[in-house]
Coordinates of C-alpha atoms in Angstrom, one line a residue:
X1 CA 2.9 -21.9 -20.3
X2 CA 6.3 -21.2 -21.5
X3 CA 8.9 -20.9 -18.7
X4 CA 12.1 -19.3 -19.4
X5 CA 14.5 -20.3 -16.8
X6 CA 16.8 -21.0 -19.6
X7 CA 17.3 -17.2 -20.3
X8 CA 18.8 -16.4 -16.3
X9 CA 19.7 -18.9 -14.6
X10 CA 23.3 -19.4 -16.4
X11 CA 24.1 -15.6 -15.3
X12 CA 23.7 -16.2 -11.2
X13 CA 27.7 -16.5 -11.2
X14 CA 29.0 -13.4 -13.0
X15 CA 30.9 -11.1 -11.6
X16 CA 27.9 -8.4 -12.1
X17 CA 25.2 -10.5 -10.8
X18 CA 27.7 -11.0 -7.5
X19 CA 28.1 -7.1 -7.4
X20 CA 24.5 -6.6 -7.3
X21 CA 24.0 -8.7 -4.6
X22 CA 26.8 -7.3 -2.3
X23 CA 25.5 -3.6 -2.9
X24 CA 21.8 -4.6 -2.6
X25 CA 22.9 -6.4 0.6
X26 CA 23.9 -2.6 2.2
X27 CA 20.9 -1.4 0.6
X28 CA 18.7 -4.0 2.9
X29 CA 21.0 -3.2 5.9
X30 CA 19.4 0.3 6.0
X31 CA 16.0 -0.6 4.5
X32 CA 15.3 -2.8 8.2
X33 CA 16.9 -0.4 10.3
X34 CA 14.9 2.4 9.2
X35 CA 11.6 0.0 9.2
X36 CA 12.6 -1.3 12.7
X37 CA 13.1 2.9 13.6
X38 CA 9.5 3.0 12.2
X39 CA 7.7 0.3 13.8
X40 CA 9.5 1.3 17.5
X41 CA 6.3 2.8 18.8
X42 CA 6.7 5.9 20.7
X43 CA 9.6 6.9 23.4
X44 CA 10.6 4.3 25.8
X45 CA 8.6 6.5 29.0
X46 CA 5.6 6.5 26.7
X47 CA 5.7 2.6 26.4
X48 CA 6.3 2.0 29.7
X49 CA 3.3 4.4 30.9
X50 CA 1.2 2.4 28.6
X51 CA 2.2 -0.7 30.0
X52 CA 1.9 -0.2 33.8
X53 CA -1.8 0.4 33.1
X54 CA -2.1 -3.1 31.5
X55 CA -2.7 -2.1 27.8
X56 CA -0.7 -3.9 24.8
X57 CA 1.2 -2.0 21.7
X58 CA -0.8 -1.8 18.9
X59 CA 1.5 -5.0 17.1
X60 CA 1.0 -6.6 19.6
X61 CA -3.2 -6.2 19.8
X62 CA -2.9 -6.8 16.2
X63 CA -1.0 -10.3 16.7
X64 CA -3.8 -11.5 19.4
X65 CA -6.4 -10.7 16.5
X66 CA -5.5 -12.1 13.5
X67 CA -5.4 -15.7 13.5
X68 CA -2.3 -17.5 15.1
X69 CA 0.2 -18.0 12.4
X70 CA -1.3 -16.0 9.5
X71 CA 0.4 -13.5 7.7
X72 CA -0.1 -9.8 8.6
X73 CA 0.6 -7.7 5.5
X74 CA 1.4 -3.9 7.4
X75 CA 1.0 -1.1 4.9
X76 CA 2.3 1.9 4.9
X77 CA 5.3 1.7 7.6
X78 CA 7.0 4.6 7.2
X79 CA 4.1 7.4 7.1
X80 CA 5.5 10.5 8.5
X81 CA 9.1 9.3 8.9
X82 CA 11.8 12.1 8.5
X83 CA 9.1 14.7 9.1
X84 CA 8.1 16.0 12.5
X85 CA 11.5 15.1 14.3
X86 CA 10.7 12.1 13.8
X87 CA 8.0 12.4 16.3
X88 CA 5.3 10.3 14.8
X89 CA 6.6 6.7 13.8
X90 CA 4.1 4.9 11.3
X91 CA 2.5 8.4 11.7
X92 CA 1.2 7.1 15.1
X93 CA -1.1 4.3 13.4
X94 CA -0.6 0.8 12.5
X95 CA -3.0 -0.2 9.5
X96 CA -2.9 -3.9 7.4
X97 CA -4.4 -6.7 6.2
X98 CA -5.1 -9.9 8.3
X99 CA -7.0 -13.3 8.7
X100 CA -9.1 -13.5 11.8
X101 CA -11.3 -16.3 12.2
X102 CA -10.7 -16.9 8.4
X103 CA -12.1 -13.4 7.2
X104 CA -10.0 -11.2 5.4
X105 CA -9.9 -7.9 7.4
X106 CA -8.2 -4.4 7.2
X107 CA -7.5 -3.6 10.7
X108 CA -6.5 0.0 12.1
X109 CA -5.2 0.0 15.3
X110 CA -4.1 3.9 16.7
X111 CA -0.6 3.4 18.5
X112 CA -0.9 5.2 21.7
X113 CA 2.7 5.6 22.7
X114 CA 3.0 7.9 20.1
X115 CA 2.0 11.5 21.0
X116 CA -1.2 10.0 22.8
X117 CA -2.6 8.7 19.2
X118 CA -3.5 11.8 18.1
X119 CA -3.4 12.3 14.6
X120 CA -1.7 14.9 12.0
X121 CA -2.1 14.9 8.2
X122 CA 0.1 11.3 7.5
X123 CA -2.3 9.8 9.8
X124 CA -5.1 10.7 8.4
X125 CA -4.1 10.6 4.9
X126 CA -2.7 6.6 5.9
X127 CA -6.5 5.9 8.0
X128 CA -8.4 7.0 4.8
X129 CA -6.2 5.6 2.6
X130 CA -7.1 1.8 4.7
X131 CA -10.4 2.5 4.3
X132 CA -10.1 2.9 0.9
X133 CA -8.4 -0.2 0.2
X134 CA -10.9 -1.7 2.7
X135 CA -14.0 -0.3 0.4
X136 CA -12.7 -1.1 -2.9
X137 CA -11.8 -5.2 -1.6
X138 CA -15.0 -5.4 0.5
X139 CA -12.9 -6.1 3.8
X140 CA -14.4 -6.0 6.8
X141 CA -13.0 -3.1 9.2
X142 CA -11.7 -3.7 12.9
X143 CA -10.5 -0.4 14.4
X144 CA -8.3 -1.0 17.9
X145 CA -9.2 2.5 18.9
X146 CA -7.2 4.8 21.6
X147 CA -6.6 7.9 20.3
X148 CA -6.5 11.8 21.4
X149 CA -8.1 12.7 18.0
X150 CA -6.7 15.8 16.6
X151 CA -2.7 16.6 17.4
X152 CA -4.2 20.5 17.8
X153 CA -0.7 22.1 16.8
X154 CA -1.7 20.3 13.3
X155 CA -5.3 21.2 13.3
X156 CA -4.9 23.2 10.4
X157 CA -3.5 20.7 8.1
X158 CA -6.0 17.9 9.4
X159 CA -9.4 19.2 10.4
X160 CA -11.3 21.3 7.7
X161 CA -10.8 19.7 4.0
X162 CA -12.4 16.8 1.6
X163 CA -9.9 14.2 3.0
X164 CA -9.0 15.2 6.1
X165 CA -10.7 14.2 9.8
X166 CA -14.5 14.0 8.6
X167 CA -13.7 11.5 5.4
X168 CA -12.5 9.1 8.3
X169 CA -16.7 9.3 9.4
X170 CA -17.9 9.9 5.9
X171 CA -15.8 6.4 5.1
X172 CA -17.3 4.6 7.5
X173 CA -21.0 5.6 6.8
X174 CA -20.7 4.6 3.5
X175 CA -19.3 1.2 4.2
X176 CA -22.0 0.5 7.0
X177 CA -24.2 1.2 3.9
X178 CA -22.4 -0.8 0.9
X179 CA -22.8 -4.2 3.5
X180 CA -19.1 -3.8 5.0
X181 CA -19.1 -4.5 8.6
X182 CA -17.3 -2.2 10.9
X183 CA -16.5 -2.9 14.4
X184 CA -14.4 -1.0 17.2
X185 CA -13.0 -2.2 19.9
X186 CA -12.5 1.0 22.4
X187 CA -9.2 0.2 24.6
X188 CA -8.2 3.4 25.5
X189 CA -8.9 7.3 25.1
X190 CA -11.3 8.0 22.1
X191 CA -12.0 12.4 22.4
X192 CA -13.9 14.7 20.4
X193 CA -14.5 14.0 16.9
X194 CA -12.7 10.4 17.5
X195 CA -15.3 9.7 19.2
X196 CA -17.5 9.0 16.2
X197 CA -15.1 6.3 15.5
X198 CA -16.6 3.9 17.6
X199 CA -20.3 5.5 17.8
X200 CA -20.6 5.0 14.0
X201 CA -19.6 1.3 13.8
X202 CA -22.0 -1.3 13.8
X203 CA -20.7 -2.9 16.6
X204 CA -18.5 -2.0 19.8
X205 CA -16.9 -3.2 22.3
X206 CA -14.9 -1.1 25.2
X207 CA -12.6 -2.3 27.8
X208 CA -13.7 -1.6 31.5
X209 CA -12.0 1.1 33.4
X210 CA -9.8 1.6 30.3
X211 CA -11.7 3.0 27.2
X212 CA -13.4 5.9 27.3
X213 CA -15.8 7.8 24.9
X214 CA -16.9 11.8 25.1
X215 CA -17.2 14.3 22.5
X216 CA -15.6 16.9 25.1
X217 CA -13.2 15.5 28.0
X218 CA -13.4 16.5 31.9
X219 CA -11.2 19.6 31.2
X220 CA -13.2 20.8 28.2
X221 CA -16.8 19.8 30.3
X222 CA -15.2 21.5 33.3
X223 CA -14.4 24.8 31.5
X224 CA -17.5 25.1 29.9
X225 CA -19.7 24.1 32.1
X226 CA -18.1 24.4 35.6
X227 CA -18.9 20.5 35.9
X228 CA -16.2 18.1 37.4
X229 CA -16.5 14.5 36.4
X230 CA -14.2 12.0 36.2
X231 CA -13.4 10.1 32.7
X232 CA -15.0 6.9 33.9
X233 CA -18.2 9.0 35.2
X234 CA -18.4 10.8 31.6
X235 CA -17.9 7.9 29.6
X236 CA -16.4 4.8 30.4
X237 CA -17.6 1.3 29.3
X238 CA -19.9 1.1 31.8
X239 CA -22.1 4.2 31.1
X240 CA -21.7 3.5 27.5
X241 CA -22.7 0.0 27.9
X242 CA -25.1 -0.1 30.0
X243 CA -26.3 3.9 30.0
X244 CA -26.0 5.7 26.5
X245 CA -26.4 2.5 24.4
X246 CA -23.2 4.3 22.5
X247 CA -21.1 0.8 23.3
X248 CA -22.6 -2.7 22.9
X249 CA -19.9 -5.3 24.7
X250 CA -17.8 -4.7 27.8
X251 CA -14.2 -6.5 28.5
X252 CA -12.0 -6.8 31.1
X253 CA -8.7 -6.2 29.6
X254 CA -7.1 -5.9 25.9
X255 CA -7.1 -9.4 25.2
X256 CA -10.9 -10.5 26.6
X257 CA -11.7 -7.3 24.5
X258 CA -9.9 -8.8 21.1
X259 CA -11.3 -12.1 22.2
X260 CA -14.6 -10.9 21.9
X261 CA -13.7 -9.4 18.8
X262 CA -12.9 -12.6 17.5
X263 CA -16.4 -14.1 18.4
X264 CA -18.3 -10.9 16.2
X265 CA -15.8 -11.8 12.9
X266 CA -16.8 -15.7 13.7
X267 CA -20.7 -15.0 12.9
X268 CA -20.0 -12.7 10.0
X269 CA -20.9 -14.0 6.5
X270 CA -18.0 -14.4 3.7
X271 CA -18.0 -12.6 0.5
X272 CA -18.7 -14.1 -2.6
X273 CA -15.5 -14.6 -4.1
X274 CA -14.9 -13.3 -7.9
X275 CA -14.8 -16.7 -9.6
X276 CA -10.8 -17.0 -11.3
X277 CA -8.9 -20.1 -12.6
X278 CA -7.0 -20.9 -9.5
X279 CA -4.2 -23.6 -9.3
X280 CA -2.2 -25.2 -6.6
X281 CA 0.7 -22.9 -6.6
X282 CA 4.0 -23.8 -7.5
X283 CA 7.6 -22.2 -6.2
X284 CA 9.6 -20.4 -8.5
X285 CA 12.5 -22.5 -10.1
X286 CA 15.0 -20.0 -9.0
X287 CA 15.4 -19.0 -5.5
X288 CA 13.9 -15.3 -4.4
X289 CA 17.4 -14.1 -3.0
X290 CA 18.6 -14.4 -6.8
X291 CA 16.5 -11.3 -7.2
X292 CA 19.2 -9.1 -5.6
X293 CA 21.6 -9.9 -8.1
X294 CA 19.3 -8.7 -11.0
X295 CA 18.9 -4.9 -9.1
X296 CA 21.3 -2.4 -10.5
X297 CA 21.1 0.1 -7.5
X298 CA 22.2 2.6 -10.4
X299 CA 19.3 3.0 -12.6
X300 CA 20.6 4.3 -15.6
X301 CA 21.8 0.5 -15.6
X302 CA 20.0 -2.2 -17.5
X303 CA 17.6 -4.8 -15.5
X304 CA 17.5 -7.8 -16.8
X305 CA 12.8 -8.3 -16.6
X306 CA 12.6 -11.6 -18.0
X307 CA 15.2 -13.1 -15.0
X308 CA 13.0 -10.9 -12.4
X309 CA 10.0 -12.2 -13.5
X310 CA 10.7 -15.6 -13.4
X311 CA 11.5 -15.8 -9.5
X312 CA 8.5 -13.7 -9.1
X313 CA 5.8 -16.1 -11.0
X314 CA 4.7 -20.1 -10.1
X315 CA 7.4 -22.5 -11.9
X316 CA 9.2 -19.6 -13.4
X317 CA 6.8 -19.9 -16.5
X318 CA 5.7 -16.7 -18.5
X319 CA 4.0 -17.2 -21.4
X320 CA 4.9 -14.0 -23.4
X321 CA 2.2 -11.9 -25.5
X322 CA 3.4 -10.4 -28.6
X323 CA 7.5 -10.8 -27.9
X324 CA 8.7 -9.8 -31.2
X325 CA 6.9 -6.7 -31.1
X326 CA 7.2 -3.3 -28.9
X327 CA 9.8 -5.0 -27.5
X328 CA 10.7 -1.9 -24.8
X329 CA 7.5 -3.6 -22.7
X330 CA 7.3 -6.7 -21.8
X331 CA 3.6 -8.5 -21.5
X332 CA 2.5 -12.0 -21.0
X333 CA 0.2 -14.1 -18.7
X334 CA 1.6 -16.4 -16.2
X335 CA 0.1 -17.3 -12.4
X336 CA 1.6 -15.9 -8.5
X337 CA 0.2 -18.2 -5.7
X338 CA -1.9 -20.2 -8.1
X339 CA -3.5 -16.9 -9.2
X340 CA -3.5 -16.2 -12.9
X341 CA -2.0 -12.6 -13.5
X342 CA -1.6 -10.7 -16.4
X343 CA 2.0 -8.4 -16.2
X344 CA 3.5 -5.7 -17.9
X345 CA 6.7 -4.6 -17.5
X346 CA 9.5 -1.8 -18.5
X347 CA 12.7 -2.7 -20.3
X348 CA 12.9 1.2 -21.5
X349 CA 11.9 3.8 -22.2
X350 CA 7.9 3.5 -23.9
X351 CA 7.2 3.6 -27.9
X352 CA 4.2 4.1 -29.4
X353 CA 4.5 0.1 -30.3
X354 CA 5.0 -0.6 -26.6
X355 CA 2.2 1.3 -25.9
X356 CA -0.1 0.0 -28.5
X357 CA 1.0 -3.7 -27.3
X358 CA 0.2 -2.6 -23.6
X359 CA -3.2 -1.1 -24.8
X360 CA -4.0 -4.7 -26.4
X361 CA -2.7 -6.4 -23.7
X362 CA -4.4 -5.1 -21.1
X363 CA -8.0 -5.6 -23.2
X364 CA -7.3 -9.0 -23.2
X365 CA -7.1 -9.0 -19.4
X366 CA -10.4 -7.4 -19.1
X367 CA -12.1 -9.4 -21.6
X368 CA -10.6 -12.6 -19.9
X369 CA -11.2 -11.1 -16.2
X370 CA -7.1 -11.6 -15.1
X371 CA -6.0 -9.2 -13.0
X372 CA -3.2 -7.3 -14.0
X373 CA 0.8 -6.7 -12.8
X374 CA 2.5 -3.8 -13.8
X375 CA 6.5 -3.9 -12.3
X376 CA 7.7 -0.2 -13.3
X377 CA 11.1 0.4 -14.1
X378 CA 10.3 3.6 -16.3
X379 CA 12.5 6.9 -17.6
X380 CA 8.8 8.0 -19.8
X381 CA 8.0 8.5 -23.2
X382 CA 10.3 8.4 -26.2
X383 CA 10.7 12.4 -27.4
X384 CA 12.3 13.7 -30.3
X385 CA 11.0 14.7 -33.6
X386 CA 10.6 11.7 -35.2
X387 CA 8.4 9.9 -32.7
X388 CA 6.0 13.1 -32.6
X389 CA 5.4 12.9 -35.7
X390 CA 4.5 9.9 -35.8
X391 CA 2.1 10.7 -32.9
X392 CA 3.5 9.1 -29.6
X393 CA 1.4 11.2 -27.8
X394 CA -1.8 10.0 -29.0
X395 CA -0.3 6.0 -28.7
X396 CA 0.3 6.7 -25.4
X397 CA -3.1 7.6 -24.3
X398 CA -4.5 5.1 -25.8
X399 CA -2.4 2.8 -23.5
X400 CA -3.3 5.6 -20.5
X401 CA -6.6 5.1 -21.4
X402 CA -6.7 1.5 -21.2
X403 CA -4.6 1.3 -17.7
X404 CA -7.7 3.9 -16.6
X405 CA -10.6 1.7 -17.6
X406 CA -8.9 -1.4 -17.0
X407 CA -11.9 -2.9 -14.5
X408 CA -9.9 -5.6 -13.4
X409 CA -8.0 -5.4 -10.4
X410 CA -4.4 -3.5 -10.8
X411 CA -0.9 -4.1 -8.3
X412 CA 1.7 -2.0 -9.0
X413 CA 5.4 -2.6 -7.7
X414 CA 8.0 0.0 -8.7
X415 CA 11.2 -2.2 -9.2
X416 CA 13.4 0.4 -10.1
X417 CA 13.0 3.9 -11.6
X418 CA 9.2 5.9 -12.2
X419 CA 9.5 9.0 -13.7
X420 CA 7.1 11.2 -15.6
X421 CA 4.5 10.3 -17.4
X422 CA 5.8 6.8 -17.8
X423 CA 4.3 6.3 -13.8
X424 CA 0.7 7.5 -15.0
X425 CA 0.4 4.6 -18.3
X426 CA 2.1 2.0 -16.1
X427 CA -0.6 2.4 -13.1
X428 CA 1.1 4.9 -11.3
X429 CA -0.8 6.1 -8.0
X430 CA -2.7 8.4 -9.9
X431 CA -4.4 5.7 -11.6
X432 CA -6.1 3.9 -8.4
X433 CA -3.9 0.3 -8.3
X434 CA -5.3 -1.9 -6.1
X435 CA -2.2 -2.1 -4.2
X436 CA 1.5 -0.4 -5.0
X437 CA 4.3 -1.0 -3.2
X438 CA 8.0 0.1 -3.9
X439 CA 11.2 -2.1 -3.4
X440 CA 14.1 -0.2 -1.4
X441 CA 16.2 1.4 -4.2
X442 CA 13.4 2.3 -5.9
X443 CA 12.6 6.4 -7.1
X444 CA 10.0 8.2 -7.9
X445 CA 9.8 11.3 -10.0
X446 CA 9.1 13.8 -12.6
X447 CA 12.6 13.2 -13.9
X448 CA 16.0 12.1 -13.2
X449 CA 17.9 14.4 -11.1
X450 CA 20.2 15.1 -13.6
X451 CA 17.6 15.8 -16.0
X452 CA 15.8 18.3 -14.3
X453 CA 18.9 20.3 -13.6
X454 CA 20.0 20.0 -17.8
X455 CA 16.3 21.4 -17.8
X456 CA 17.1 24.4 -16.0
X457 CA 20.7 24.7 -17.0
X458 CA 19.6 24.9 -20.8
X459 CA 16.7 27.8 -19.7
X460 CA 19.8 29.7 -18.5
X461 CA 19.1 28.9 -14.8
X462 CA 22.4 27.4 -13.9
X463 CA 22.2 28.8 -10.4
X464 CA 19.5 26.4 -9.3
X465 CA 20.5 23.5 -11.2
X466 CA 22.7 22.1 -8.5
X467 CA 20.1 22.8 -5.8
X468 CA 17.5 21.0 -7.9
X469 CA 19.4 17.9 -8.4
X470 CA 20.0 17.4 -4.5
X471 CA 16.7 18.3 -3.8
X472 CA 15.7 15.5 -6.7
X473 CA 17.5 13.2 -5.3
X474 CA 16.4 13.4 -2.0
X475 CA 12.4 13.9 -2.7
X476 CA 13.0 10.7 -5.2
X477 CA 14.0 7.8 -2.5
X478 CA 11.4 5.2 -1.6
X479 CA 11.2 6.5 1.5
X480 CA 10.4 10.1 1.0
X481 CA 7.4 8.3 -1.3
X482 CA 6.3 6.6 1.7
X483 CA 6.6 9.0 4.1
X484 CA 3.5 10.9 2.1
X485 CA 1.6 8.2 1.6
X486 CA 2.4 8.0 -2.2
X487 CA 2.6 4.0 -2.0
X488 CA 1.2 1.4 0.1
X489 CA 5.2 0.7 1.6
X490 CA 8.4 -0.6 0.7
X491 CA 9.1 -4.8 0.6
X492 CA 11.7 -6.6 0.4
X493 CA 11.9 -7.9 -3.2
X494 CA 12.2 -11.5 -1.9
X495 CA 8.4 -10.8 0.1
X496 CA 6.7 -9.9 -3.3
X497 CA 5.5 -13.2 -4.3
X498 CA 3.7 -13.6 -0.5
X499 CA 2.6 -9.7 -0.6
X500 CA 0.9 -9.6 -3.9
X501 CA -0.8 -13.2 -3.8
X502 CA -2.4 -11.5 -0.5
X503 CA -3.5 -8.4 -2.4
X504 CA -4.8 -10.7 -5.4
X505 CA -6.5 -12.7 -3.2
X506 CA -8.4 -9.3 -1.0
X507 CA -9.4 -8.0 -4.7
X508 CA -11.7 -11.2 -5.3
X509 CA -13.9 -10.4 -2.8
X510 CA -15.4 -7.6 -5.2
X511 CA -16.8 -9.1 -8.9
X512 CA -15.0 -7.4 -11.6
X513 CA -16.6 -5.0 -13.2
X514 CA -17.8 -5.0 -17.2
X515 CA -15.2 -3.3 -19.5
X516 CA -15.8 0.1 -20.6
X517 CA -13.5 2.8 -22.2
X518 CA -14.4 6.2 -23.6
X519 CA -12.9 7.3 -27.0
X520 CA -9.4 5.9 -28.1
X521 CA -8.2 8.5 -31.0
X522 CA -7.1 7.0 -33.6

C-alpha cells in the first residue's frame, strides 16, 4: 500500500493546526461532561435505595460480565438527554458490545435508578435498535433485567406501534429462531409486558429474594382480584424456579447471578467467522491526538481527509482508487486493526464523477468482500444548471444505489458536516450502516442553517428565517442526533480506530452476502 504520511505530517506545527487543537480541546471539555451527566445513573436517593438492598449499577453489572480487561464499546449514551428534564439519563438503559468468556455479545442491562427502569420511547427505540445490531452481527444477547416496563405517563408514545414495546418480544422470537442465543439474568423488578423479557429467552437466571417476575403486580392482583400476595409469593426466583418452570437458575446475589451467566456463554458455540485477509495490525505513523488539529469546528472550513485518514488506518498507508478522477471523494483501500477496509470519504460537495467513482468503488468492495468506510463531511449534491443537465441526479443514484445494495458490511462516522441528500449516498442512517457514530462537532441536517433561512427568505418568508436558523442550529448538534437515536453515539475522534476495529470485527460473524443491485439508469 501506498502511505502518505508525507502529505500531513509537515503541517502539525502551523499556526492553524495549533488553533484547531486549542478550540477542539473546549469542544472535548463539554463533550465528557455532558457524557459523564449521561452515564450518572439516576438521582443520588435513587442510587442509594438501590444499594442498601445489595444490587449493583447497571456499569457496574456490566463490568463483572464482560471479561476482565476487555473493551466495552457503550452505544448510544446520550438517548433521551435534553428531553424529559433530563429525567431519563441513557434513556434509563445501558446497551453495548462486550467479550465474555471470549464471545462477542450485545448486552442490555435496564438501569434501575432511573425512574424504576421503566421505559419511554428513547428506550425503546435504543433496546430495539441493540437488537438490531445484535441480529444483523449474530451476537449473542444478555439482558440484566430490572425494569417497571412501561413509564405509563408515556404509554402512548411506547405501547401500541410496529417498533414500540412488542418489537422488543417480536425481536427476541426471531433471534431464538435464526440460532442467536438469548439469556436473562432477572435481578430485580421485571412487571407486565417486561415480563416476557425473561419468559422468552432461552435461558434464565433470577437472583433470590431480589428478581421478580408477574404479568400483573400485588397492587394490580389485589384490585382485580381482591388477592393479597406478597412479590416474593407471586413470583420470585423461587416459585419461578422451582414452581412455574418460567426461570431456569437461581443466585444469591448480582454477582453469583453474572457468574452464572458467565458459565451459560462458556458452553455456547462460536460463529463461523466471515473469512477476510487479516494482518497483524500496525499503529498509525502519526499520533491520534494530531486528529484535533485537522477539525475545523467551523464547517464551512476545509478538512484536510488525506491527513485524517492516515492517523485513522494501520501504518498511515492508503492506497488511493482512482485519485485523479472525481476528485471531490476520496476512495481507496487500506486496513484498521489488521482489518482490510474499503473508505470513502468527502472533500466537497458530490459530482456526478465523485459519484460515478464512489459507485465503482464500492463494486469493487463487494466483488472483493472488504467492508466498507464512509467518513462524511458532506454539504450534498452539486446544483445549478449546468450539472442537471448533464444529469447529476441520475449519477447520484447510481452511487445511492450502490451504497443500498452494497452487501458488505457498512460503518459510517460523521467527521464533520451531513446535510441532505449527501447523508443518504454516503450511508447515512437511512441506509442500514452497520454501525455510525458521530464525533463531537459534528451536524446533521437537511441544510446548513443559513441555508434554510436564504430558503425561506427568497420565498418571501423573512419572518421565520431567523427562527429557522436557531432552530437549525440547535436540532443539528451531535447531541440532539443522539438524543433520538439517529446514531449509534458520539466518540472521541482519537477512540475511532479501537471503536470501528470492534464493529469490523462483530460484522464477521455473519457471511457476506452475494452482490445484487436492481437497475442503474444509464
Amino acid at each position: 500500500m501506498t502511505s502518505i504520511i508525507k502529505q500531513s505530517v509537515q503541517k502539525t506545527h502551523t499556526s492553524e493546526f495549533l488553533d484547531h487543537s486549542e478550540t477542539y480541546a473546549e469542544v472535548l471539555k463539554t463533550f465528557r461532561l455532558k457524557l459523564a451527566q449521561v452515564c450518572s445513573h439516576g438521582s443520588e436517593a435513587a442510587i442509594e435505595k438501590h444499594r442498601s438492598r445489595g444490587k449493583l449499577l447497571a456499569r457496574e453489572r456490566i463490568n463483572l460480565l464482560v471479561d476482565p480487561q476487555t473493551p466495552f464499546l457503550e452505544l448510544s449514551s446520550f438517548a433521551a438527554y435534553n428531553q424529559y428534564d433530563n429525567a431519563f439519563p441513557s434513556a434509563g438503559i445501558v446497551t453495548g458490545i462486550g467479550l465474555v468468556q471470549g464471545h462477542e455479545c450485545l448486552i442490555i442491562a435496564n438501569d434501575a435508578t432511573v425512574k424504576g427502569g421503566t421505559y419511554v420511547r428513547e428506550t425503546i427505540k435504543k433496546h430495539v435498535r441493540a437488537q438490531e445490531i445484535a441480529r444483523q452481527n449474530k451476537l449473542i444477547c444478555i439482558y440484566l433485567v430490572d425494569s417497571g416496563g412501561i413509564y405509563l405517563p408515556e404509554q402512548a408514545n411506547v405501547f401500541p406501534d410496529r417498533f414500540d414495546f412488542g418489537r422488543v418480544f417480536y425481536n427476541q422470537a426471531r433471534m431464538s429462531a435464526e440460532g442467536i442465543p438469548q439469556l436473562s439474568v432477572v435481578m430485580g423488578s421485571c412487571t407486565a409486558g417486561g415480563a416476557y423479557v425473561p419468559a422468552m429467552s432461552d435461558e434464565t437466571i433470577m437472583v433470590r429474594n431480589q428478581g421478580t417476575i408477574f404479568i400483573g403486580g400485588p397492587p394490580l392482583v389485589l384490585a382485580a382480584t381482591g388477592e393479597e400476595v406478597t412479590p416474593e409469593d407471586l413470583g420470585g426466583a423461587e416459585v419461578h424456579t422451582s414452581i412455574s418452570g418460567v426461570a431456569d437458575h437461581i443466585a444469591e446475589d448480582d454477582t453469583d447471578a453474572l457468574k452464572i451467566c458467565r458459565n451459560i456463554v462458556a458452553g455456547l458455540p462460536f460463529p463461523e467467522k466471515q473469512r477476510l485477509d487479516i494482518t497483524p495490525m500496525k499503529e498509525p505513523l502519526s499520533p491520534a491526538d494530531e486528529l484535533y488539529g485537522y477539525l475545523p469546528v467551523d464547517l464551512k472550513k476545509p478538512v484536510n481527509i488525506h491527513a485524517i485518514i492516515e492517523r485513522l488506518v494501520d501504518g498511515s498507508e492508503f492506497r488511493e482508487f482512482k485519485a485523479n478522477y472525481g476528485k471531490t471523494l476520496v476512495t481507496g483501500f487500506s486496513r484498521i486493526w489488521g482489518f482490510p477496509i474499503g473508505i470513502i470519504a468527502n472533500k466537497s460537495f458530490l459530482t456526478s464523477e465523485s459519484a460515478l467513482k464512489g459507485t465503482h468503488f464500492i463494486q469493487l468492495c463487494v466483488q472483493r468482500k472488504i467492508p466498507i468506510l464512509f467518513l462524511q463531511n458532506i454539504t450534498g449534491f452539486i446544483v445549478g444548471k449546468k450539472y442537471e443537465h448533464q444529469g447529476i441526479a441520475r449519477d447520484g443514484a447510481k452511487l445511492i444505489n450502490a451504497v443500498a445494495n452494497a452487501s458488505v458490511p457498512k460503518f459510517t462516522v460523521i467527521i464533520g458536516g451531513s446535510f441532505g441528500a449527501g447523508n443518504y449516498a454516503m450511508a447515512g442512517r437511512a441506509f442500514d450502516p452497520h454501525f455510525l457514530f458521530m464525533w463531537p462537532h459534528s451536524r446533521i441536517s437537511v441544510m446548513g442553517g443559513e441555508q434554510a433561512s436564504g430558503v425561506l427568505k427568497s420565498v418571501g418568508n423573512k419572518d421565520s428565517a431567523d427562527t429557522l436558523m436557531n432552530e437549525f442550529i440547535e436540532q443539528s448538534s451531535a447531541t440532539y442526533s443522539s438524543s433520538r437515536l439517529w446514531d449509534d453515539g458520539i466518540i472521541d475522534p482519537v477512540d475511532t480506530r479501537k471503536v470501528l476495529a470492534m464493529a469490523i470485527s462483530v460484522s464477521l460473524n455473519r457471511s457476506f452476502d452475494n452482490p445484487g443491485y436492481g437497475v442503474f439508469r444509464m
